[in-house]
Amino acid sequence: MQKKASTVHMLILDPSLNDAENLISLLRNSGRATRAHRITSEEDLEEALKNGNWDIMLARDTDQECPVDAALAMLRRLGKDIPFILLTDDYDAARATAVLKAGGQDTVPYSEQALLVLVVNRELTDLDERRRRRLLESHLREAEQRCQRLLESSKDAIAYVIEGMHVYANESYLEFLGYDDIDELMCIPVLDTLGSQSQDDYRQLIKGFADQSSERMSQKVTARRSDGRELTANMQASPATFDGERCTQIVLRPELNGEELEEKLRQISNQDLLTGLYNRSFFMASLAEAITQAGASSESGSLAYISLDNFAPLKRDVGITGVDFLLRDLATLLREQVGADMTLARLSDDSFALLYLPYSEKDMVSLAQEICIAIESSLFDVDGHSVQLTVSIGVAAITENSPKAEELMARAHRASAELKKQNEQTHGNGVRVHNAAEHLMLNDNAAIDCIHSALDNDQFRLLFQPVINLRGENEEHYEVYVRMLDDKGEEVSPYDFLPPLGPTDTAVKIDRWVFLQAIKKLAAHRVKGQNTRLFLNVTAETLHDKTFTPWLSVALKAARLPGDTLIFQLRECDANNFTKQAKDFAKTLHQLHCKVSITQFGCTLNPFHALNHIDTDYIKIDGSFTEELQNDHDARERLKEMVQSLQSVGKLSIVPLVENAGILATLWQAGVNYIQGYYLQPPTPEMTYDFSDN
């Protein structure tokens, strides 16, 4: 599947068409793919709410056909979970309070557009969380139903107990104790189902279980059946919930001789065989439990990632066998330094981890510093030779807002790695705490420096995705994408690093690099005999660059390429925001015989407005239309009407994000000219697609 941000479906209540268009452009420029509908009346709003799925509503606080208060009341009357944001010309606290009381989410001055973007992003994030919660609640109900069916059909004797009384028992439990009906057992305490010699044992079991609520505890008991007969069984108690209440789950099993063997095997499966510490799988499961507990109880815990410094040269010097001796001795030292109730594990050849909850970050840092000192001051013996070790320890807090276990572990690992990088001359040997604020986002200057560094160090590369002619004509087209290696070695788009409002020269520099490399690649590719053309994406900054077309003319001549081998793609929002510049840009490109395309088409309130001014050859329809095609008949009709309208004005249409064969017939019937997507081929480093297969 192609990774992409979900399109935001937005309702706009604003009498000004231009202001509504500006709101759409504002969100798209902030990185939000946006589709919008402008409300013209109360009837229009009601129809839109009943027939569409909307993510947010922006309403201008002014006189109009559909009053703002009526719109907000309609949202609540229809029970729609759609964030409502009021836009005012003059902020008034009383008005803002009234909107909140009526069910709105916020009031923002229309002129404060940066604030508006932040508020919209916040509400969309909250909406995603509510939707995710509702989905999880649905899954939970389904899981509970499945669990209930499993309980009823289980051969294990299972019951749930609250304050010593049975509240549920399955058929196996009833049969084990000789009862015919759950109603009969509901009136009987658990103690009355045990032999007299086992009642004190049960009390101790429950007391121990209450003291260690996260542990499953077992006890050998004598169970008393309804007919007075007694059976020896193993009783296992563990925490559970029943009908939303916390309770104890009891499982009765006939005594088995292999119980101790099973427990021993379970312990071995959780153990690192070399050091005797817990292994990675057990530790990660424990970390996940700790995160869940922190979220439920608002307790805070702490995680430490302990990494051996200079492991590679150490392994080379003492050999694999020597390293094993060192790791065993190091594990013994670590075990002596930490509390017996802390979870200590070996994660890999050169790393350990420590977990404890509740435990403050400050206390973990103090303990980590003590560990560093203890290791540094110890001499480890390998074959009669003394070896000195040091470690770099990264610490991360476990709180109610912690991410999943893997991400939290990555935070601690990153802090350890940063310490080694920071103390390159001293080879680590210290403690560093993960600072979430440092990693939340790159500031603008750091982002620009990162891009310039990537350009200087050849960390950019091009990818090519085929664009296929759906009408059977023998053409070869690719769209060009650019990727940059970030500080983690992962591929990202450099445009994502750019601040929303500049700086202009950096975007232009990226564009020039992409265009020049693409021209060189295309020239080399066409030497092989292929009549290939490339789609190249243009930023708004390049639209304003008056030196671009002279530069492009020189580049084409140097590569001996005809101009019609390049198709330059402008975003629809840029074409609307900078119509004059886009018009002049398209005109000068056509003078070089290059082609022009508008991409993300169909997201503005009047998408055909730009076509009245800008001479384009291709139109790439926004990918959100593709997403809707399979399950929405109206979406198919809308696409067909749009394609027919484009054909009537001589434009060739492209539909992206085609990810399965199911929509090909629909696209063919709609008259679409070209398709593109992962179903055909994802972006790849080379132009190797076999167009003859189409």
XYZ file of C-alpha atoms in Angstrom:
694
model
C 0.000 0.000 0.000
C 1.113 3.502 -0.770
C 1.776 5.540 2.324
C -0.105 8.803 2.325
C -1.761 11.226 4.695
C -5.540 10.945 4.901
C -7.445 13.642 3.073
C -9.276 16.089 5.336
C -12.927 16.567 4.351
C -13.924 20.054 5.475
C -17.154 22.030 5.617
C -16.821 25.810 5.266
C -19.518 28.255 6.307
C -18.397 31.565 4.806
C -20.272 33.960 2.489
C -17.010 34.874 0.741
C -15.861 32.396 -1.904
C -12.367 33.913 -1.923
C -11.993 33.616 1.850
C -13.183 30.022 1.706
C -10.574 29.251 -0.971
C -7.925 30.877 1.215
C -8.854 28.548 4.095
C -8.434 25.504 1.833
C -5.056 26.766 0.612
C -3.973 27.476 4.180
C -4.517 23.866 5.239
C -3.008 22.387 2.083
C 0.087 24.566 2.483
C 0.398 23.331 6.082
C 0.667 19.771 4.748
C -2.983 18.691 4.976
C -4.521 17.227 1.816
C -7.939 18.896 1.866
C -11.303 18.480 0.160
C -13.949 21.067 1.016
C -17.599 21.980 0.528
C -18.893 25.515 1.084
C -22.297 25.659 2.769
C -24.827 27.984 1.139
C -27.977 27.323 3.207
C -29.354 25.323 6.124
C -30.837 22.807 3.668
C -27.445 22.449 1.983
C -25.790 21.830 5.363
C -28.339 19.209 6.402
C -27.949 17.358 3.118
C -24.142 17.474 3.387
C -24.232 16.165 6.961
C -26.584 13.315 6.123
C -24.831 12.205 2.941
C -21.130 12.823 3.607
C -18.377 12.019 6.081
C -16.777 15.234 7.335
C -13.783 15.845 9.561
C -14.079 19.510 10.547
C -16.229 22.603 10.090
C -14.952 26.192 9.890
C -17.630 28.853 10.271
C -17.261 32.616 9.781
C -19.127 34.597 12.455
C -21.040 36.913 10.152
C -24.502 37.305 8.660
C -25.213 34.674 5.989
C -27.901 32.378 4.605
C -27.082 29.668 7.118
C -26.587 31.277 10.565
C -23.596 30.048 12.522
C -25.602 29.195 15.655
C -28.129 27.233 13.604
C -25.309 25.279 11.969
C -23.801 24.395 15.343
C -27.223 23.391 16.687
C -27.774 21.150 13.653
C -24.455 19.375 14.269
C -25.557 18.535 17.798
C -29.137 17.634 16.783
C -27.893 15.147 14.211
C -25.335 13.762 16.667
C -22.343 14.432 14.398
C -18.845 14.247 15.867
C -17.446 17.062 13.716
C -15.163 19.641 15.363
C -16.627 23.142 14.988
C -14.314 26.174 14.902
C -15.705 29.699 14.809
C -13.722 32.339 12.899
C -14.241 35.912 14.069
C -13.045 39.281 12.881
C -12.919 40.612 16.454
C -12.370 38.150 19.286
C -15.000 38.384 22.007
C -14.631 36.269 25.159
C -18.392 36.135 25.811
C -19.041 34.932 22.276
C -16.271 32.339 22.527
C -17.750 31.074 25.805
C -21.209 30.780 24.249
C -19.795 28.733 21.358
C -18.060 26.356 23.769
C -21.261 25.923 25.777
C -23.172 25.170 22.580
C -20.755 22.372 21.742
C -18.160 24.129 19.572
C -14.478 23.405 20.008
C -12.827 26.826 19.721
C -13.004 30.423 18.512
C -10.095 31.834 16.499
C -9.578 35.297 14.967
C -9.649 34.936 11.174
C -6.454 36.973 10.823
C -4.483 34.617 13.107
C -3.871 32.000 10.456
C -0.890 30.334 12.144
C -3.024 29.853 15.253
C -5.870 28.507 13.132
C -3.625 25.830 11.604
C -2.533 24.725 15.089
C -6.127 24.584 16.340
C -7.282 22.634 13.280
C -4.412 20.156 13.663
C -5.246 19.740 17.339
C -8.920 19.067 16.645
C -8.150 16.655 13.808
C -5.756 14.782 16.082
C -8.407 14.614 18.806
C -10.982 13.462 16.254
C -8.640 10.684 15.099
C -8.212 9.604 18.707
C -11.989 9.530 19.298
C -12.532 7.523 16.138
C -9.744 5.167 17.095
C -11.243 4.795 20.577
C -14.671 3.987 19.156
C -13.104 1.414 16.849
C -11.165 -0.111 19.739
C -14.311 -0.199 21.879
C -16.049 -2.045 19.074
C -13.147 -4.484 18.845
C -13.226 -4.847 22.629
C -16.913 -5.773 22.583
C -16.228 -8.336 19.880
C -13.263 -9.699 21.828
C -15.353 -9.948 24.997
C -18.004 -11.863 23.112
C -15.377 -14.244 21.736
C -13.876 -14.659 25.210
C -17.306 -15.426 26.610
C -17.806 -18.127 24.008
C -14.344 -19.523 24.723
C -15.046 -19.560 28.454
C -18.297 -21.388 27.951
C -16.691 -23.999 25.724
C -13.406 -24.343 27.671
C -12.543 -27.669 29.273
C -10.776 -25.770 32.083
C -12.891 -25.101 35.162
C -13.017 -21.273 35.265
C -14.874 -18.926 37.617
C -14.838 -15.215 38.456
C -14.939 -14.124 42.072
C -15.666 -10.750 43.669
C -15.136 -10.382 47.427
C -15.102 -14.130 47.899
C -18.390 -14.796 46.057
C -18.858 -16.452 42.684
C -20.239 -14.116 40.018
C -19.640 -16.415 37.048
C -18.652 -20.023 36.400
C -18.459 -21.965 33.163
C -19.898 -25.414 32.556
C -16.587 -27.157 33.309
C -16.375 -25.421 36.703
C -19.943 -26.378 37.566
C -19.311 -29.939 36.479
C -16.035 -30.124 38.448
C -17.817 -29.097 41.678
C -21.024 -31.016 40.927
C -23.472 -28.139 40.486
C -26.186 -28.073 37.846
C -26.798 -24.320 37.576
C -24.837 -21.114 38.037
C -27.673 -19.634 40.100
C -27.107 -22.353 42.674
C -23.380 -21.564 42.897
C -23.890 -17.771 43.042
C -25.038 -18.028 46.651
C -22.049 -20.092 47.766
C -18.742 -18.474 48.866
C -15.525 -19.874 47.426
C -14.458 -20.983 50.901
C -17.470 -23.328 51.081
C -16.236 -25.135 47.953
C -12.917 -25.991 49.653
C -11.974 -28.566 52.231
C -11.382 -27.265 55.745
C -7.629 -27.817 55.460
C -7.497 -25.715 52.260
C -9.486 -22.701 53.458
C -6.514 -21.102 55.219
C -4.390 -21.820 52.139
C -6.978 -20.008 50.000
C -6.958 -17.007 52.322
C -3.168 -16.828 52.069
C -3.375 -17.176 48.295
C -5.815 -14.280 47.960
C -3.838 -12.162 50.422
C -0.618 -12.774 48.484
C -2.446 -12.148 45.252
C -3.727 -8.787 46.529
C -0.200 -7.787 47.552
C 1.136 -8.697 44.092
C -1.850 -7.963 41.865
C 0.180 -8.179 38.654
C 1.294 -11.770 39.372
C -0.537 -15.010 38.704
C -0.435 -17.228 41.818
C -1.069 -20.930 42.272
C -1.942 -23.084 45.252
C -2.627 -26.781 45.749
C -6.104 -27.149 47.348
C -8.720 -29.710 48.208
C -11.980 -28.885 46.431
C -15.309 -29.953 47.990
C -18.035 -31.010 45.573
C -21.745 -30.501 46.172
C -22.108 -34.201 47.015
C -19.457 -33.920 49.745
C -16.658 -35.671 47.853
C -13.242 -33.989 47.896
C -10.789 -33.684 45.001
C -7.157 -32.559 44.982
C -6.660 -29.717 42.498
C -4.358 -26.882 41.611
C -6.020 -23.487 42.023
C -4.646 -20.627 39.941
C -5.658 -17.013 40.701
C -5.085 -14.023 38.431
C -6.482 -10.485 38.011
C -9.420 -10.027 35.646
C -12.509 -7.935 34.968
C -16.114 -9.089 34.716
C -18.876 -6.771 33.515
C -16.465 -3.873 33.947
C -15.592 -4.698 37.575
C -12.223 -5.837 38.837
C -12.315 -9.392 40.098
C -10.272 -12.552 40.520
C -10.230 -15.322 37.959
C -9.966 -18.805 39.434
C -8.975 -21.842 37.401
C -9.247 -25.306 38.957
C -7.241 -28.114 37.407
C -6.787 -31.671 38.631
C -3.335 -32.095 40.137
C -0.723 -32.822 37.465
C 2.690 -34.337 38.125
C 4.265 -32.212 35.404
C 3.380 -28.857 37.006
C 6.902 -28.155 38.251
C 8.353 -29.144 34.895
C 5.991 -26.744 33.075
C 6.968 -23.916 35.431
C 10.663 -24.652 34.888
C 10.204 -24.611 31.120
C 8.372 -21.295 31.380
C 11.240 -19.802 33.355
C 13.819 -21.070 30.860
C 11.890 -19.578 27.938
C 12.170 -16.157 29.608
C 15.877 -16.443 30.356
C 19.033 -15.441 28.515
C 21.081 -18.645 28.593
C 24.481 -16.919 28.674
C 23.930 -14.493 31.569
C 20.929 -15.924 33.405
C 19.138 -12.567 33.116
C 15.761 -12.148 31.474
C 15.826 -12.218 27.661
C 14.621 -9.569 25.217
C 11.173 -11.030 24.546
C 10.328 -11.212 28.250
C 11.663 -7.708 28.851
C 9.655 -6.172 26.009
C 6.502 -7.878 27.292
C 7.248 -6.528 30.792
C 7.827 -3.052 29.375
C 4.476 -3.178 27.565
C 2.782 -4.189 30.835
C 4.528 -1.349 32.679
C 3.329 1.178 30.092
C -0.222 -0.125 30.450
C 0.028 0.057 34.242
C 1.385 3.605 34.080
C -1.561 4.624 31.927
C -4.089 2.999 34.247
C -2.652 4.164 37.575
C -0.908 7.427 36.562
C 2.264 6.034 38.137
C 5.622 6.899 36.628
C 8.398 4.444 36.011
C 11.750 4.486 34.311
C 13.659 2.561 31.653
C 17.433 2.384 31.191
C 19.232 1.154 28.070
C 22.772 0.037 28.976
C 25.171 -0.188 26.034
C 28.772 -1.385 26.189
C 31.241 1.152 24.813
C 33.719 0.169 22.103
C 32.244 -3.309 21.751
C 33.611 -4.002 18.243
C 37.331 -3.500 19.132
C 36.749 -5.290 22.440
C 35.358 -8.334 20.621
C 38.284 -8.255 18.224
C 40.815 -8.139 21.078
C 39.441 -10.843 23.406
C 37.549 -13.026 20.931
C 34.055 -14.457 21.120
C 34.818 -16.735 24.065
C 36.412 -13.890 25.983
C 33.389 -11.669 25.323
C 31.118 -14.375 26.738
C 33.148 -14.410 29.960
C 32.972 -10.618 30.157
C 29.218 -10.528 29.593
C 28.611 -13.108 32.327
C 30.761 -11.145 34.788
C 29.100 -7.876 33.755
C 25.654 -9.412 34.252
C 26.681 -10.476 37.777
C 27.866 -6.951 38.570
C 24.654 -5.428 37.211
C 22.568 -7.862 39.260
C 24.439 -6.735 42.396
C 23.818 -3.062 41.614
C 20.060 -3.198 41.018
C 17.203 -4.123 43.322
C 15.871 -7.673 43.372
C 12.417 -6.428 42.341
C 13.734 -4.589 39.265
C 13.529 -6.186 35.821
C 17.012 -6.601 34.350
C 17.549 -8.192 30.932
C 20.147 -8.754 28.246
C 18.848 -7.393 24.952
C 21.676 -8.175 22.526
C 25.406 -8.883 22.311
C 26.382 -5.508 23.730
C 23.297 -4.119 25.475
C 21.257 -4.629 28.632
C 18.092 -2.956 29.904
C 16.631 -2.122 33.288
C 12.981 -1.438 34.133
C 11.173 -0.456 37.315
C 7.770 0.996 38.178
C 6.989 3.019 40.197
C 10.387 4.706 39.977
C 11.233 8.301 39.185
C 13.442 9.319 36.306
C 15.688 11.126 38.781
C 16.193 7.955 40.831
C 16.960 5.935 37.691
C 19.573 8.501 36.649
C 21.204 8.247 40.096
C 21.211 4.452 39.881
C 22.587 4.571 36.309
C 25.417 6.845 37.433
C 26.258 4.399 40.228
C 26.295 1.568 37.671
C 28.672 3.527 35.433
C 31.057 4.147 38.326
C 30.899 0.532 39.493
C 31.673 -0.827 36.019
C 34.440 1.674 35.303
C 36.148 0.946 38.627
C 36.018 -2.836 38.151
C 38.648 -4.922 36.429
C 37.338 -7.901 34.480
C 39.585 -10.905 33.941
C 39.860 -12.695 30.591
C 42.481 -15.455 30.376
C 44.631 -13.772 33.005
C 44.416 -10.359 31.304
C 42.608 -7.450 32.936
C 39.985 -5.637 30.882
C 38.288 -2.367 31.802
C 34.738 -1.699 30.590
C 32.534 1.374 30.399
C 28.887 1.770 29.421
C 26.664 4.505 28.014
C 23.216 4.507 29.594
C 20.136 6.133 28.064
C 17.174 6.785 30.364
C 13.540 7.264 29.339
C 10.565 7.911 31.594
C 7.507 5.633 31.609
C 4.398 7.794 31.997
C 0.713 7.706 31.145
C 1.601 9.340 27.796
C 4.329 6.873 26.855
C 4.219 5.351 23.364
C 4.352 1.632 22.615
C 7.158 -0.453 24.093
C 9.222 -0.496 20.893
C 9.163 3.304 20.556
C 9.954 3.836 24.237
C 12.908 1.471 23.947
C 14.022 3.419 20.869
C 14.000 6.616 22.950
C 16.316 5.134 25.566
C 18.538 3.637 22.848
C 18.693 7.006 21.074
C 19.757 8.751 24.296
C 22.547 6.199 24.754
C 23.703 6.602 21.139
C 23.641 10.403 21.419
C 25.814 10.188 24.516
C 28.447 8.205 22.595
C 28.312 10.681 19.735
C 28.478 13.655 22.087
C 31.379 12.196 24.082
C 33.258 10.848 21.097
C 36.589 11.720 22.663
C 35.735 9.991 25.966
C 34.001 7.010 24.327
C 30.655 7.428 26.064
C 30.796 6.330 29.723
C 27.905 8.285 31.207
C 24.158 8.778 31.483
C 21.858 10.743 29.209
C 18.109 11.296 29.629
C 15.844 11.256 26.591
C 14.447 14.752 26.093
C 11.134 14.541 24.209
C 11.176 18.261 23.396
C 14.462 17.895 21.496
C 12.996 15.234 19.230
C 9.495 16.605 18.784
C 10.429 18.410 15.577
C 13.335 20.033 13.798
C 13.398 23.793 14.093
C 13.450 25.697 10.841
C 17.178 26.430 10.857
C 18.105 22.825 11.671
C 15.820 21.597 8.892
C 17.452 23.866 6.328
C 20.918 22.849 7.518
C 19.895 19.196 7.205
C 18.776 19.722 3.588
C 21.936 21.614 2.622
C 24.084 18.951 4.252
C 22.230 16.215 2.346
C 22.755 18.075 -0.924
C 26.438 18.593 -0.220
C 26.991 14.962 0.822
C 25.109 13.338 -2.054
C 22.272 12.076 0.167
C 19.542 12.847 -2.367
C 18.274 10.311 -4.866
C 15.568 10.132 -7.511
C 12.769 7.585 -7.771
C 10.594 6.922 -10.834
C 6.990 5.701 -10.917
C 5.359 4.746 -14.243
C 2.298 6.633 -15.521
C 0.342 4.273 -17.785
C -1.850 5.207 -20.740
C -5.192 3.506 -20.055
C -6.377 3.907 -23.639
C -3.756 1.471 -24.995
C -1.432 3.944 -26.700
C 2.260 3.019 -26.667
C 3.731 5.775 -24.459
C 6.337 5.785 -21.702
C 5.863 8.234 -18.846
C 7.347 8.362 -15.351
C 6.761 10.726 -12.462
C 9.948 11.761 -10.654
C 10.180 11.809 -6.852
C 13.106 12.923 -4.714
C 14.133 11.312 -1.428
C 16.691 12.388 1.152
C 18.446 10.326 3.814
C 17.712 11.819 7.248
C 19.919 11.524 10.339
C 18.564 8.003 10.986
C 19.362 6.831 7.479
C 15.681 6.695 6.522
C 14.320 8.050 3.255
C 12.135 11.167 3.529
C 10.996 13.891 1.192
C 13.193 16.988 1.645
C 10.143 19.166 0.961
C 8.632 17.883 4.228
C 11.522 19.513 6.102
C 10.913 22.961 4.642
C 9.147 25.502 6.847
C 5.680 26.399 5.431
C 6.759 29.877 4.393
C 10.257 29.385 3.082
C 13.032 30.031 2.719
C 12.500 30.416 -1.010
C 16.070 29.754 -2.127
C 16.172 26.302 -0.487
C 13.044 25.063 -2.291
C 14.395 26.452 -5.562
C 17.732 24.756 -4.931
C 16.024 21.389 -4.408
C 13.923 21.864 -7.550
C 16.994 22.719 -9.637
C 18.847 19.650 -8.335
C 15.896 17.374 -9.132
C 15.348 18.808 -12.607
C 19.032 18.665 -13.543
C 19.515 15.074 -12.341
C 16.261 14.002 -14.014
C 17.340 15.573 -17.315
C 20.684 13.753 -17.153
C 18.985 10.422 -16.375
C 16.401 10.922 -19.115
C 19.037 11.775 -21.722
C 20.985 8.614 -20.875
C 17.798 6.547 -20.897
C 16.583 7.814 -24.289
C 19.911 6.883 -25.863
C 18.721 3.269 -25.501
C 15.884 4.023 -27.914
C 13.011 4.672 -25.484
C 10.730 7.614 -26.196
C 10.321 8.399 -22.487
C 8.820 11.518 -20.883
C 9.049 12.655 -17.258
C 6.570 14.391 -14.941
C 8.435 16.836 -12.663
C 6.847 18.515 -9.624
C 7.287 22.273 -9.208
C 7.106 24.199 -5.930
C 5.460 27.600 -5.588
C 8.910 29.130 -5.070
C 10.013 28.070 -8.563
C 6.859 29.664 -10.021
C 8.217 32.999 -8.782
C 11.752 32.350 -10.064
C 12.150 34.430 -13.235
C 15.538 32.855 -13.965
C 14.146 29.327 -14.144
C 13.100 29.051 -17.791
C 16.398 30.512 -19.121
C 18.234 27.992 -16.923
C 15.980 25.173 -18.173
C 16.601 26.137 -21.803
C 20.356 25.839 -21.301
C 19.973 22.491 -19.483
C 17.813 21.023 -22.288
C 20.263 22.133 -24.957
C 23.231 20.734 -23.059
C 21.455 17.366 -22.738
C 20.171 17.530 -26.333
C 16.638 16.823 -25.157
C 13.485 18.142 -26.859
C 11.307 20.203 -24.547
C 8.243 17.949 -24.914
C 10.028 15.187 -22.967
C 9.358 17.122 -19.738
C 5.954 17.747 -18.140
C 5.997 20.186 -15.220
C 3.346 19.658 -12.528
C 1.909 22.581 -10.525
C -0.209 22.006 -7.419
C -3.788 23.189 -7.750
C -3.544 25.344 -4.627
C -0.427 27.094 -6.008
C -2.168 27.643 -9.365
C -5.040 29.354 -7.530
C -2.944 31.320 -5.065
C -0.450 32.536 -7.687
C -2.575 32.523 -10.828
C -0.615 35.257 -12.635
C 2.756 33.635 -11.921
C 1.411 30.198 -12.904
C -0.019 31.598 -16.137
C 3.307 33.208 -17.094
C 5.203 30.083 -16.034
C 3.060 27.823 -18.250
C 3.408 30.238 -21.158
C 7.210 30.296 -21.025
C 7.367 26.496 -20.660
C 5.226 26.077 -23.768
C 7.632 28.332 -25.619
C 10.293 25.720 -24.834
C 7.816 23.050 -26.061
C 7.538 21.597 -22.533
C 4.181 20.379 -21.252
C 2.279 21.561 -18.162
C 0.092 19.647 -15.711
C -1.953 20.611 -12.654
C -1.875 18.070 -9.824
C -4.155 17.563 -6.757
C -7.002 18.745 -8.989
C -10.547 18.926 -7.654
C -9.915 20.074 -4.085
C -10.765 23.763 -4.411
C -14.350 24.983 -4.364
C -14.129 25.917 -8.059
C -11.425 23.661 -9.556
C -12.034 24.769 -13.162
C -11.346 28.428 -12.322
C -7.578 28.049 -12.795
C -8.060 26.396 -16.208
C -9.627 29.604 -17.497
C -6.274 31.340 -17.048
C -3.540 28.687 -17.183
C -2.862 26.732 -20.362
C -2.322 23.126 -19.230
C -1.975 19.847 -21.107
C -2.606 17.314 -18.327
C -4.709 17.251 -15.170
C -3.905 14.878 -12.315
C -7.033 14.383 -10.212
C -6.545 14.380 -6.440
C -5.930 10.960 -4.919
C -8.833 11.332 -2.478
C -11.209 10.679 -5.392
C -9.501 7.332 -5.984
C -9.949 6.401 -2.329
C -13.699 6.906 -2.564
C -14.328 5.040 -5.817
C -14.770 1.459 -4.631
C -17.455 1.999 -2.016
C -19.219 5.166 -3.145
C -21.372 5.148 -6.286
C -21.781 8.927 -6.134
C -17.979 9.281 -6.183
C -17.868 7.339 -9.450
C -20.394 9.678 -10.996
C -18.502 12.745 -9.754
C -15.274 11.419 -11.256
C -16.966 10.636 -14.571
C -18.456 14.135 -14.759
C -15.075 15.707 -13.947
C -13.236 13.656 -16.595
C -15.860 14.489 -19.213
C -15.576 18.187 -18.357
C -11.797 17.991 -18.726
C -12.108 16.207 -22.062
C -14.460 18.908 -23.309
C -11.706 21.510 -22.801
C -8.977 19.303 -24.282
C -7.228 18.162 -21.098
C -5.746 14.698 -20.592
C -6.678 13.219 -17.201
C -4.492 11.233 -14.796
C -5.780 9.276 -11.775
C -3.148 8.434 -9.092
C -3.137 6.016 -6.134
C -4.450 3.064 -8.132
C -3.683 0.249 -5.696
C -5.817 -2.666 -6.940
C -7.416 -3.959 -10.130
C -10.943 -3.457 -8.821
C -11.272 0.138 -9.978
C -9.705 -0.209 -13.431
C -13.062 -0.870 -15.136
C -14.548 2.198 -13.429
C -11.658 4.382 -14.573
C -11.904 3.040 -18.130
C -15.651 3.697 -18.284
C -15.117 7.205 -16.893
C -12.792 7.981 -19.812
C -9.608 8.446 -17.760
C -6.487 8.764 -19.951
C -3.676 7.759 -17.566
C -3.340 5.869 -14.289
C -0.593 5.661 -11.692
C -0.124 3.819 -8.402
C 1.387 0.967 -6.429
C -0.804 -1.590 -8.219
C 1.295 -0.899 -11.308
C 4.624 -0.280 -9.580
C 5.925 1.690 -6.590
C 8.593 4.356 -7.173
C 11.945 2.698 -7.976
C 15.501 3.990 -8.544
C 15.522 3.040 -12.238
C 13.192 3.442 -15.234
C 12.696 -0.287 -15.878
C 8.918 -0.696 -16.184
C 7.834 -2.853 -19.160
C 5.197 -0.702 -20.870
C 4.622 -3.387 -23.521
C 2.735 -5.473 -20.928
C -0.098 -2.974 -20.928
